[in-house]
Amino acid sequence: MLQTVAVIVLLGLVGFRGVKCGRTGKVLESVSGFSYEAINCRKHSASLTDFGGVGDGKTSNTLAFRKAIESLKQFESDGGSQLIVPPGKWLTGSFNLTSSHFTLFLHKDAIILASQDEKDYPVIPFLPSYGRGRDAVGPRYAAFIYATNLTDVVITGNNGTIDGQGSTWWDKFSKNELQYTRPYLIEILYSDQVQISNLTLVNSPSWFVHPVYCSNVLTLKLTILAPVDVPNTDGIDPDSCTNVRIEDNFIVSGDDCIAVKSGWDEYGIKFGMPTKHLIIRRLTCISPKSAVIALGSEMSGGIEDVRAEDIVAINTESAVRIKTAIGRGGYVKNIFARRFQMDTMKYVFWMTGGYGSHPDEGYDPKALPVITGISYSDMVAKNVTMAANLAGIDGDTFTDICISNVTIGPSPKPKKVQWNCTDIVGVTSVVSPPSCSLLPDQGAKACPFPTDKLPIEDIKLQTCSS
Ligand SMILES: *[C@@H]1O[C@H](CO)[C@@H](O)[C@H](O)[C@H]1NC(C)=O
Ligand SMILES: *[C@@H]1O[C@H](CO)[C@@H](O)[C@H](O)[C@H]1NC(C)=O
Ligand SMILES: *[C@@H]1O[C@H](CO)[C@@H](O)[C@H](O)[C@H]1NC(C)=O
Ligand SMILES: *[C@@H]1O[C@H](CO)[C@@H](O)[C@H](O)[C@H]1NC(C)=O
Ligand SMILES: *[C@@H]1O[C@H](CO)[C@@H](O)[C@H](O)[C@H]1NC(C)=O
Ligand SMILES: *[C@@H]1O[C@H](CO)[C@@H](O)[C@H](O)[C@H]1NC(C)=O
Ligand SMILES: *[C@@H]1O[C@H](CO)[C@@H](O)[C@H](O)[C@H]1NC(C)=O
């Protein structure tokens, strides 16, 4: 009797798995009963285990991921779909998200482990705005999670983890043993309505989150962790994107926490796609070797209308850093940053007009970047070695710089010159220590910060549940 019941229950479960999971929006018991916020909810759900996934941390799930995603594509224009990654450790090679109106959802105890085998990463063309791979000339390894030409794509979870297992990549990169540019952890190209949220991302081989040529991008509630001494592990790199909101993130990194980009020298100038209308809010950053927010060095398509506020930096090299060079062309304009709290910094403000680092010798030495309209206000920093190191370009002055209400406390061994300014013009107001002569005191007058709202701020997330 009991056995019969057991068999029936078991058959029922099997039926439930096979029929309902992939088709009608029900999911496995083991992963149901959760909710999350997203730009859109989905009609259809399936679990990775429906496609033969094994979460033991050893078995490769490359085929399971690829099959699951391929199968769910049928729902692209029927309410969309989500793939649920249940509790477990899911080792896999690189995979692509291929349907619009798609969510990749990680259970809180799900860990996706990136394969360390280069053969698990297809070699794909370099980005047109870069003209080559970032690490090496020529093509590059595809990102661990890669997507292109989609509308409404969400990667989220109840704070599940994606582990790039970057150690072998960092090691080989340092020893110059890699033929191609390292994979990014997540790269989304040419897509509209992108959300990456509520996840823990660790140990990317290189940059963590790279939206490029995208619009309407949200990156929310990410915990991004890399050792502080490993190469190029930028946190979030909005690159030639419009309308981006980066909110409530915690980033520890071996490179810039946020790096705003738009292509490289002659390739970026030709491609001509700026990053604009970007909000960065409530970020905590630890990056002893790099910046909280870097603008550039690849900025040849232009960077404009960046609004950064309510930011905490601890043991970080600099707050906002503008990096550019002769040959970059493009512009960095209308940049607003306010309400930063900082502790233990090498510089608070840093501009580097002579960053160098060209893709090749084909850059145009007459292509001078335009840097103008830079506004920093309401900041407090302590334990700082040098307040500001601001170097424009000889014959290409950086203009309209405004810094107000900033108090910078020195470290026990501060630099004698606290403000070093060349080839810049602007004003300051209520700053301490006193600024350089190129940024004269204009009296008690606050620097501007926009009061209008960007469209990306009005996007309301829905609560989705399974
Ligand atoms: C992902 O898509 C790119 C380009 O669309 C392709 O070159 C690559 O092989 C795909 N990756 C996988 C794992 O199929
Ligand atoms: C993706 O979109 C871009 C820009 O619209 C277009 O140039 C490219 O051909 C598209 N790629 C694919 C694979 O559809
Ligand atoms: C994020 O994950 C946490 C931890 O599981 C969960 O409690 C919370 O509801 C999630 N938040 C959103 C916005 O999905
Ligand atoms: C996610 O987990 C990390 C630890 O891995 C924790 O520090 C962070 O606060 C969690 N985030 C959310 C949104 O629950
Ligand atoms: C102050 O900064 C120095 C580096 O300049 C660092 O070694 C020291 O630990 C910091 N002190 C505190 C109290 O954070
Ligand atoms: C100056 O900045 C601090 C925060 O660093 C803020 O509390 C204060 O209100 C600001 N003062 C003015 C006059 O805006
Ligand atoms: C000030 O900046 C200029 C130009 O970048 C540099 O040559 C000089 O060494 C700097 N001086 C100090 C004291 O840091």
Coordinates of C-alpha atoms and ligand atoms in Angstrom, one line a residue:
M1 CA 0.0 0.0 0.0
L2 CA 2.6 2.5 1.1
Q3 CA 4.8 1.5 -1.8
T4 CA 2.0 2.1 -4.2
V5 CA 1.4 5.5 -2.8
A6 CA 5.1 6.2 -3.0
V7 CA 5.1 5.2 -6.7
I8 CA 2.1 7.3 -7.5
V9 CA 3.6 10.3 -5.7
L10 CA 6.8 9.7 -7.6
L11 CA 5.0 9.4 -10.9
G12 CA 3.1 12.5 -10.1
L13 CA 6.3 14.4 -9.4
V14 CA 7.8 13.1 -12.6
G15 CA 4.7 14.3 -14.5
F16 CA 4.8 17.6 -12.7
R17 CA 8.4 18.0 -13.7
G18 CA 8.0 17.0 -17.3
V19 CA 4.8 18.7 -18.1
K20 CA 4.3 21.7 -16.0
C21 CA 7.8 22.9 -15.2
G22 CA 8.8 24.0 -18.7
R23 CA 5.4 24.9 -19.9
T24 CA 2.9 26.5 -17.6
G25 CA 4.9 28.7 -15.2
K26 CA 5.1 26.1 -12.3
V27 CA 8.5 25.2 -11.1
L28 CA 10.0 22.4 -9.1
E29 CA 9.0 22.3 -5.4
S30 CA 12.6 22.6 -4.4
V31 CA 12.9 26.0 -6.0
S32 CA 9.4 27.4 -5.8
G33 CA 8.2 29.9 -3.3
F34 CA 10.5 32.8 -4.0
S35 CA 10.0 36.3 -5.2
Y36 CA 12.1 39.0 -6.8
E37 CA 11.9 42.3 -8.4
A38 CA 12.4 42.8 -12.1
I39 CA 11.4 45.0 -15.0
N40 CA 9.1 42.2 -16.2
C41 CA 7.8 38.9 -14.9
R42 CA 7.7 35.8 -17.0
K43 CA 4.9 33.4 -18.0
H44 CA 7.0 30.3 -18.3
S45 CA 9.6 28.7 -16.0
A46 CA 12.0 25.8 -16.1
S47 CA 14.7 24.6 -13.8
L48 CA 18.2 23.7 -15.0
T49 CA 17.6 20.2 -13.6
D50 CA 14.8 19.7 -16.2
F51 CA 17.6 19.7 -18.8
G52 CA 19.9 17.3 -17.0
G53 CA 21.8 19.8 -14.8
V54 CA 23.9 18.3 -12.0
G55 CA 24.8 20.6 -9.2
D56 CA 27.7 18.8 -7.7
G57 CA 30.4 21.3 -8.5
K58 CA 32.2 18.8 -10.8
T59 CA 29.9 17.7 -13.6
S60 CA 29.9 20.1 -16.5
N61 CA 26.5 21.7 -17.1
T62 CA 27.5 23.4 -20.3
L63 CA 25.1 21.3 -22.4
A64 CA 22.3 21.7 -19.8
F65 CA 22.6 25.5 -19.9
R66 CA 22.7 25.6 -23.6
K67 CA 19.8 23.1 -24.1
A68 CA 17.7 24.9 -21.5
I69 CA 18.1 28.3 -23.0
E70 CA 17.5 27.0 -26.5
S71 CA 14.3 25.2 -25.4
L72 CA 13.0 28.3 -23.6
K73 CA 13.4 30.4 -26.7
Q74 CA 10.1 29.1 -27.9
F75 CA 8.4 31.4 -25.3
E76 CA 10.1 34.6 -26.5
S77 CA 6.8 36.0 -27.9
D78 CA 4.5 34.1 -25.5
G79 CA 5.0 35.9 -22.2
G80 CA 8.7 35.2 -22.0
S81 CA 10.5 32.6 -19.8
Q82 CA 12.9 32.2 -17.0
L83 CA 15.5 29.6 -16.3
I84 CA 15.9 28.9 -12.6
V85 CA 19.2 27.7 -11.2
P86 CA 18.4 25.8 -8.1
P87 CA 20.6 25.3 -5.0
G88 CA 23.9 23.6 -5.8
K89 CA 27.2 24.3 -7.5
W90 CA 26.8 24.4 -11.2
L91 CA 30.0 24.2 -13.2
T92 CA 29.7 25.3 -16.8
G93 CA 31.5 26.7 -19.8
S94 CA 30.5 30.0 -21.4
F95 CA 26.9 30.2 -22.5
N96 CA 24.8 32.8 -24.4
L97 CA 21.4 34.2 -23.4
T98 CA 19.6 34.0 -26.7
S99 CA 16.0 35.1 -26.2
S100 CA 14.4 38.4 -25.4
H101 CA 12.0 38.6 -22.5
F102 CA 14.2 36.2 -20.6
T103 CA 15.3 35.9 -17.0
L104 CA 18.1 33.9 -15.6
F105 CA 17.3 33.4 -11.9
L106 CA 19.7 32.1 -9.3
H107 CA 18.3 30.6 -6.1
K108 CA 20.0 32.0 -3.0
D109 CA 22.0 28.9 -2.6
A110 CA 22.9 28.5 -6.2
I111 CA 26.5 29.0 -7.3
I112 CA 27.3 29.0 -11.0
L113 CA 31.0 28.1 -11.4
A114 CA 32.8 29.2 -14.5
S115 CA 34.9 26.6 -16.2
Q116 CA 38.7 27.4 -16.1
D117 CA 39.2 25.6 -19.4
E118 CA 39.9 28.0 -22.3
K119 CA 38.2 25.6 -24.7
D120 CA 34.9 26.3 -22.9
Y121 CA 35.0 29.9 -24.2
P122 CA 34.4 30.4 -27.9
V123 CA 36.7 32.9 -29.6
I124 CA 34.7 35.8 -30.9
P125 CA 35.5 39.0 -32.8
F126 CA 36.8 42.1 -31.0
L127 CA 34.4 45.0 -30.3
P128 CA 34.2 47.4 -33.3
S129 CA 34.7 50.4 -31.0
Y130 CA 38.0 48.9 -29.7
G131 CA 39.5 47.6 -32.9
R132 CA 41.2 44.8 -31.0
G133 CA 40.9 42.8 -27.8
R134 CA 41.7 44.7 -24.7
D135 CA 44.5 42.4 -23.5
A136 CA 45.8 41.3 -26.9
V137 CA 45.5 42.3 -30.6
G138 CA 42.9 40.3 -32.5
P139 CA 39.8 38.4 -31.4
R140 CA 38.9 37.6 -27.8
Y141 CA 37.3 34.9 -25.6
A142 CA 33.5 35.3 -25.3
A143 CA 32.3 36.4 -21.9
F144 CA 31.2 33.7 -19.5
I145 CA 27.6 34.9 -19.8
Y146 CA 27.2 36.6 -23.2
A147 CA 24.1 38.1 -24.9
T148 CA 23.6 40.2 -27.9
N149 CA 20.7 42.0 -29.7
L150 CA 18.0 41.3 -27.1
T151 CA 15.2 43.2 -25.5
D152 CA 14.3 42.8 -21.9
V153 CA 16.9 40.5 -20.4
V154 CA 17.3 40.0 -16.7
I155 CA 19.9 38.2 -14.7
T156 CA 18.9 38.2 -11.0
G157 CA 18.3 36.0 -8.0
N158 CA 17.9 35.9 -4.3
N159 CA 21.6 36.8 -4.0
G160 CA 22.9 33.6 -5.6
T161 CA 26.5 33.6 -6.7
I162 CA 28.3 33.6 -10.0
D163 CA 31.9 32.6 -9.5
G164 CA 34.3 33.4 -12.4
Q165 CA 37.1 31.3 -10.9
G166 CA 39.4 33.8 -12.3
S167 CA 42.7 32.7 -10.6
T168 CA 44.0 30.6 -13.5
W169 CA 43.2 33.5 -15.9
W170 CA 44.9 36.1 -13.8
D171 CA 47.9 33.8 -13.5
K172 CA 48.2 33.1 -17.2
F173 CA 47.6 36.7 -18.0
S174 CA 50.4 37.8 -15.7
K175 CA 52.7 35.2 -17.3
N176 CA 51.7 36.3 -20.8
E177 CA 50.4 32.8 -21.6
L178 CA 47.1 33.7 -23.1
Q179 CA 46.6 34.0 -26.8
Y180 CA 43.4 36.1 -26.6
T181 CA 41.8 38.7 -24.4
R182 CA 40.3 37.2 -21.2
P183 CA 36.6 36.7 -20.9
Y184 CA 34.4 39.2 -19.0
L185 CA 32.0 37.6 -16.5
I186 CA 28.8 39.1 -18.0
E187 CA 28.8 41.0 -21.3
I188 CA 25.5 42.2 -22.9
L189 CA 25.7 43.9 -26.3
Y190 CA 23.2 45.8 -28.4
S191 CA 20.4 45.2 -26.0
D192 CA 17.6 47.3 -24.6
Q193 CA 16.1 46.9 -21.1
V194 CA 18.8 45.0 -19.3
Q195 CA 18.7 44.3 -15.6
I196 CA 21.4 42.6 -13.6
S197 CA 20.6 42.6 -9.9
N198 CA 20.6 41.0 -6.4
L199 CA 23.6 38.7 -7.1
T200 CA 27.0 38.1 -5.7
L201 CA 29.6 38.1 -8.4
V202 CA 33.1 36.9 -7.5
N203 CA 36.5 36.4 -9.1
S204 CA 35.9 37.4 -12.7
P205 CA 38.8 36.7 -15.1
S206 CA 38.7 40.4 -16.1
W207 CA 35.8 43.0 -16.0
F208 CA 32.7 41.8 -14.2
V209 CA 29.7 43.4 -15.8
H210 CA 30.1 44.9 -19.3
P211 CA 27.0 46.3 -20.9
V212 CA 28.1 47.7 -24.3
Y213 CA 26.0 49.5 -27.0
C214 CA 22.9 49.1 -24.7
S215 CA 20.1 51.3 -23.5
N216 CA 18.0 51.3 -20.3
V217 CA 20.4 49.3 -18.1
L218 CA 19.9 48.6 -14.4
T219 CA 22.6 47.1 -12.3
L220 CA 21.2 47.0 -8.7
K221 CA 22.2 45.3 -5.5
L222 CA 25.3 43.6 -6.7
T223 CA 28.0 42.4 -4.4
I224 CA 31.2 42.2 -6.5
L225 CA 34.3 40.8 -5.0
A226 CA 37.8 40.3 -6.4
P227 CA 41.1 40.2 -4.6
V228 CA 42.5 43.8 -4.6
D229 CA 45.8 42.8 -6.3
V230 CA 44.5 41.0 -9.4
P231 CA 44.6 42.6 -12.9
N232 CA 41.7 44.4 -14.6
T233 CA 38.8 43.2 -12.5
D234 CA 36.7 46.3 -13.0
G235 CA 33.3 46.1 -11.3
I236 CA 30.8 47.6 -13.7
D237 CA 31.8 49.1 -17.1
P238 CA 28.9 50.9 -18.9
D239 CA 30.4 51.3 -22.4
S240 CA 28.7 53.2 -25.2
C241 CA 25.4 52.9 -23.3
T242 CA 22.5 55.3 -22.8
N243 CA 20.3 55.5 -19.7
V244 CA 22.0 53.5 -17.1
R245 CA 21.3 53.3 -13.4
I246 CA 23.9 51.7 -11.1
E247 CA 22.4 51.6 -7.6
D248 CA 23.1 49.9 -4.2
N249 CA 26.2 48.0 -5.2
F250 CA 29.2 46.9 -3.0
I251 CA 32.4 46.4 -4.9
V252 CA 35.8 45.3 -3.9
S253 CA 38.1 45.2 -6.8
G254 CA 41.7 45.0 -8.2
D255 CA 40.7 47.8 -10.7
D256 CA 38.1 50.5 -11.0
C257 CA 34.8 49.9 -9.1
I258 CA 33.0 51.6 -12.0
A259 CA 34.7 52.4 -15.3
V260 CA 32.7 54.4 -17.7
K261 CA 33.8 53.9 -21.3
S262 CA 33.0 54.5 -25.0
G263 CA 35.6 53.0 -27.3
W264 CA 39.3 53.4 -28.0
D265 CA 41.1 56.0 -30.2
E266 CA 40.4 55.8 -34.0
Y267 CA 38.0 52.8 -33.6
G268 CA 36.0 54.5 -30.9
I269 CA 35.9 57.8 -32.8
K270 CA 34.7 56.0 -35.9
F271 CA 32.0 54.0 -34.0
G272 CA 31.0 57.3 -32.3
M273 CA 28.7 55.9 -29.6
P274 CA 28.8 57.8 -26.3
T275 CA 27.9 56.7 -22.8
K276 CA 25.3 59.2 -21.5
H277 CA 22.6 59.7 -18.9
L278 CA 24.2 57.5 -16.3
I279 CA 23.3 57.5 -12.6
I280 CA 25.6 56.0 -10.0
R281 CA 24.1 56.0 -6.5
R282 CA 24.8 54.4 -3.1
L283 CA 27.9 52.6 -4.0
T284 CA 30.5 51.3 -1.6
C285 CA 33.9 50.8 -3.2
I286 CA 37.2 49.4 -2.0
S287 CA 39.9 49.5 -4.6
P288 CA 43.4 50.4 -3.3
K289 CA 44.9 50.4 -6.8
S290 CA 42.2 52.2 -8.7
A291 CA 39.2 54.6 -8.7
V292 CA 35.7 54.6 -7.4
I293 CA 34.6 55.9 -10.7
A294 CA 36.9 56.1 -13.7
L295 CA 35.9 58.0 -16.8
G296 CA 38.0 56.5 -19.6
S297 CA 40.6 55.8 -20.4
E298 CA 38.6 54.6 -23.4
M299 CA 36.2 57.5 -24.0
S300 CA 36.6 58.2 -27.7
G301 CA 32.8 58.0 -28.4
G302 CA 32.2 60.6 -25.6
I303 CA 30.9 60.5 -22.0
E304 CA 28.3 62.9 -20.9
D305 CA 25.7 63.5 -18.2
V306 CA 27.0 61.3 -15.4
R307 CA 25.4 61.8 -12.0
A308 CA 27.1 60.1 -9.0
E309 CA 26.0 60.6 -5.5
D310 CA 26.0 59.0 -2.0
I311 CA 29.1 57.1 -2.3
V312 CA 31.4 55.5 0.3
A313 CA 35.0 54.8 -0.6
I314 CA 37.4 53.0 1.7
N315 CA 41.1 52.4 1.0
T316 CA 40.7 53.4 -2.6
E317 CA 43.3 55.1 -4.8
S318 CA 41.0 58.0 -6.0
A319 CA 37.4 59.1 -6.1
V320 CA 36.6 60.2 -9.6
R321 CA 39.4 59.9 -12.1
I322 CA 39.3 61.2 -15.7
K323 CA 41.8 59.3 -17.9
T324 CA 42.4 60.3 -21.4
A325 CA 45.2 61.0 -24.0
I326 CA 46.1 62.7 -27.2
G327 CA 44.6 60.6 -29.9
R328 CA 41.5 59.7 -28.0
G329 CA 39.2 62.4 -29.4
G330 CA 35.7 62.3 -27.9
Y331 CA 34.7 64.2 -24.8
V332 CA 33.9 64.0 -21.1
K333 CA 31.4 66.6 -20.3
N334 CA 28.7 67.4 -17.7
I335 CA 29.9 65.1 -15.0
F336 CA 28.4 65.7 -11.6
A337 CA 29.5 64.0 -8.3
R338 CA 28.4 64.8 -4.8
R339 CA 28.1 63.4 -1.3
F340 CA 31.1 61.1 -1.2
Q341 CA 32.5 59.9 2.1
M342 CA 36.1 58.7 1.9
D343 CA 38.7 57.2 4.1
T344 CA 42.3 56.4 3.1
M345 CA 42.9 57.6 -0.4
K346 CA 45.9 58.4 -2.4
Y347 CA 44.1 61.2 -4.3
V348 CA 40.6 62.5 -4.0
F349 CA 40.5 64.2 -7.4
W350 CA 42.6 62.9 -10.3
M351 CA 42.7 63.9 -13.9
T352 CA 45.3 62.3 -16.2
G353 CA 45.5 63.9 -19.7
G354 CA 48.6 61.9 -20.6
Y355 CA 47.2 58.4 -19.9
G356 CA 48.7 57.0 -23.2
S357 CA 47.7 53.3 -23.8
H358 CA 46.8 53.3 -27.5
P359 CA 45.3 50.3 -29.4
D360 CA 48.0 50.7 -32.0
E361 CA 50.1 53.3 -33.8
G362 CA 47.2 54.3 -36.1
Y363 CA 45.7 56.9 -33.7
D364 CA 45.4 60.5 -34.9
P365 CA 47.6 62.8 -32.8
K366 CA 45.3 65.7 -33.8
A367 CA 42.3 64.0 -32.1
L368 CA 42.2 65.9 -28.8
P369 CA 39.6 65.0 -26.2
V370 CA 37.3 67.8 -24.9
I371 CA 37.0 67.7 -21.1
T372 CA 34.6 70.3 -19.7
G373 CA 31.9 70.8 -17.2
I374 CA 33.2 68.7 -14.3
S375 CA 31.4 69.4 -11.0
Y376 CA 32.3 67.9 -7.6
S377 CA 30.6 68.9 -4.3
D378 CA 29.8 68.0 -0.7
M379 CA 32.5 65.6 0.0
V380 CA 34.5 64.6 3.1
A381 CA 37.7 62.6 3.0
K382 CA 40.2 61.6 5.7
N383 CA 43.6 60.1 5.7
V384 CA 44.4 61.4 2.2
T385 CA 48.0 61.6 0.8
M386 CA 47.3 64.3 -1.8
A387 CA 44.0 66.2 -2.3
A388 CA 44.1 66.6 -6.1
N389 CA 46.4 65.8 -9.0
L390 CA 44.8 67.5 -12.0
A391 CA 46.7 67.3 -15.2
G392 CA 45.1 68.4 -18.5
I393 CA 46.8 68.4 -21.8
D394 CA 49.2 71.0 -23.0
G395 CA 47.3 72.9 -25.7
D396 CA 44.0 71.2 -24.8
T397 CA 43.0 72.7 -21.4
F398 CA 40.3 70.9 -19.4
T399 CA 37.7 73.6 -18.7
D400 CA 34.8 74.5 -16.5
I401 CA 35.9 72.5 -13.4
C402 CA 34.0 73.3 -10.3
I403 CA 34.7 71.9 -6.8
S404 CA 32.8 73.1 -3.7
N405 CA 32.3 72.2 -0.1
V406 CA 35.0 69.6 0.1
T407 CA 37.0 68.8 3.3
I408 CA 40.1 66.7 2.9
G409 CA 42.0 65.5 5.9
P410 CA 45.7 64.6 5.4
S411 CA 47.3 61.2 6.1
P412 CA 50.2 61.1 8.6
K413 CA 52.6 61.5 5.6
P414 CA 50.9 63.8 3.2
K415 CA 52.4 65.2 0.1
K416 CA 53.8 68.7 0.6
V417 CA 51.9 70.0 -2.5
Q418 CA 48.3 69.1 -1.9
W419 CA 46.8 70.5 -5.1
N420 CA 48.9 70.1 -8.3
C421 CA 47.1 71.6 -11.3
T422 CA 48.3 71.9 -14.9
D423 CA 46.3 72.8 -18.1
I424 CA 43.0 73.1 -16.3
V425 CA 40.7 76.0 -15.6
G426 CA 37.8 76.3 -13.1
V427 CA 36.8 77.5 -9.7
T428 CA 36.5 76.2 -6.1
S429 CA 34.4 77.2 -3.2
V430 CA 34.9 76.3 0.5
V431 CA 37.5 73.6 0.0
S432 CA 40.2 72.6 2.4
P433 CA 43.1 72.4 2.1
P434 CA 43.2 75.5 -0.1
S435 CA 43.2 74.7 -3.8
C436 CA 45.7 75.6 -6.6
S437 CA 45.8 79.0 -8.4
L438 CA 44.2 77.5 -11.5
L439 CA 41.0 76.8 -9.4
P440 CA 40.5 80.2 -7.6
D441 CA 38.1 80.5 -4.8
Q442 CA 34.8 82.0 -6.0
G443 CA 33.3 82.5 -2.5
A444 CA 30.4 80.6 -1.1
K445 CA 28.8 79.3 -4.3
A446 CA 27.8 75.7 -4.7
C447 CA 28.8 73.8 -7.9
P448 CA 25.8 72.6 -10.0
F449 CA 24.1 69.2 -9.8
P450 CA 21.1 68.6 -12.1
T451 CA 17.7 68.8 -10.6
D452 CA 15.8 67.1 -13.5
K453 CA 15.0 63.4 -13.4
L454 CA 16.3 61.0 -16.0
P455 CA 13.8 58.6 -17.6
I456 CA 15.7 55.6 -16.2
E457 CA 14.8 56.8 -12.7
D458 CA 11.1 56.2 -13.4
I459 CA 11.4 52.6 -14.2
K460 CA 9.4 50.7 -11.5
L461 CA 10.3 47.1 -10.8
Q462 CA 7.5 44.6 -10.5
T463 CA 7.5 41.9 -7.9
C464 CA 7.6 38.5 -9.6
S465 CA 7.0 35.2 -7.8
S466 CA 7.3 31.5 -8.5
Ligands
LIG1 C1 27.5 33.1 -28.5 O1 27.2 34.0 -29.5 C2 28.4 34.4 -30.3 C3 28.0 35.4 -31.3 O2 26.7 35.6 -31.5 C4 29.0 33.1 -30.9 O3 30.1 33.5 -31.6 C5 29.3 32.2 -29.8 O4 29.8 31.0 -30.4 C6 28.1 31.8 -29.0 N1 28.5 31.0 -27.8 C7 28.1 29.8 -27.6 C8 28.5 29.2 -26.3 O5 27.3 29.3 -28.3
LIG2 C1 22.9 43.5 -33.5 O1 22.5 44.8 -33.6 C2 23.5 45.7 -34.3 C3 23.0 47.1 -34.2 O2 21.7 47.2 -34.5 C4 23.6 45.2 -35.7 O3 24.6 46.0 -36.4 C5 24.0 43.7 -35.7 O4 24.0 43.2 -37.1 C6 23.1 42.9 -34.9 N1 23.6 41.5 -34.8 C7 22.9 40.5 -34.8 C8 23.6 39.2 -34.6 O5 21.7 40.5 -35.1
LIG3 C1 17.5 39.8 -2.9 O1 17.9 38.7 -2.2 C2 17.6 38.6 -0.9 C3 18.3 37.4 -0.3 O2 17.7 36.2 -0.7 C4 16.0 38.6 -0.8 O3 15.7 38.6 0.6 C5 15.5 39.8 -1.4 O4 14.1 39.8 -1.5 C6 16.0 40.0 -2.9 N1 15.6 41.3 -3.3 C7 15.1 41.5 -4.5 C8 14.9 42.9 -4.9 O5 14.8 40.6 -5.3
LIG4 C1 24.4 39.2 -0.7 O1 25.4 38.4 -0.1 C2 26.6 39.1 0.3 C3 27.5 38.1 0.8 O2 27.9 37.2 -0.2 C4 26.2 40.1 1.4 O3 27.3 40.8 1.8 C5 25.2 41.0 0.8 O4 24.7 41.9 1.8 C6 24.0 40.2 0.2 N1 23.1 41.2 -0.5 C7 21.8 41.2 -0.5 C8 21.1 42.2 -1.3 O5 21.1 40.4 0.3
LIG5 C1 46.0 55.9 6.6 O1 46.6 55.8 5.3 C2 47.7 55.0 5.2 C3 48.2 55.0 3.8 O2 48.5 56.3 3.4 C4 47.5 53.6 5.8 O3 48.6 52.9 5.8 C5 46.9 53.7 7.2 O4 46.5 52.4 7.6 C6 45.7 54.6 7.2 N1 45.3 54.8 8.5 C7 44.0 54.6 9.0 C8 43.8 54.9 10.4 O5 43.2 54.1 8.3
LIG6 C1 28.7 70.3 2.7 O1 28.9 68.9 2.6 C2 28.4 68.2 3.7 C3 28.6 66.7 3.4 O2 29.9 66.4 3.1 C4 26.9 68.4 4.0 O3 26.5 67.8 5.1 C5 26.7 69.9 4.1 O4 25.3 70.1 4.2 C6 27.3 70.6 2.9 N1 27.1 72.1 3.1 C7 26.5 72.8 2.2 C8 26.5 74.3 2.5 O5 25.9 72.4 1.3
LIG7 C1 52.6 68.3 -10.8 O1 52.1 67.8 -12.1 C2 53.0 67.9 -13.1 C3 52.3 67.6 -14.4 O2 51.6 66.4 -14.3 C4 54.2 67.0 -12.8 O3 55.2 67.1 -13.9 C5 54.8 67.4 -11.5 O4 55.8 66.5 -11.2 C6 53.8 67.4 -10.4 N1 54.3 68.0 -9.2 C7 54.1 67.4 -8.0 C8 54.7 68.1 -6.8 O5 53.5 66.4 -7.8

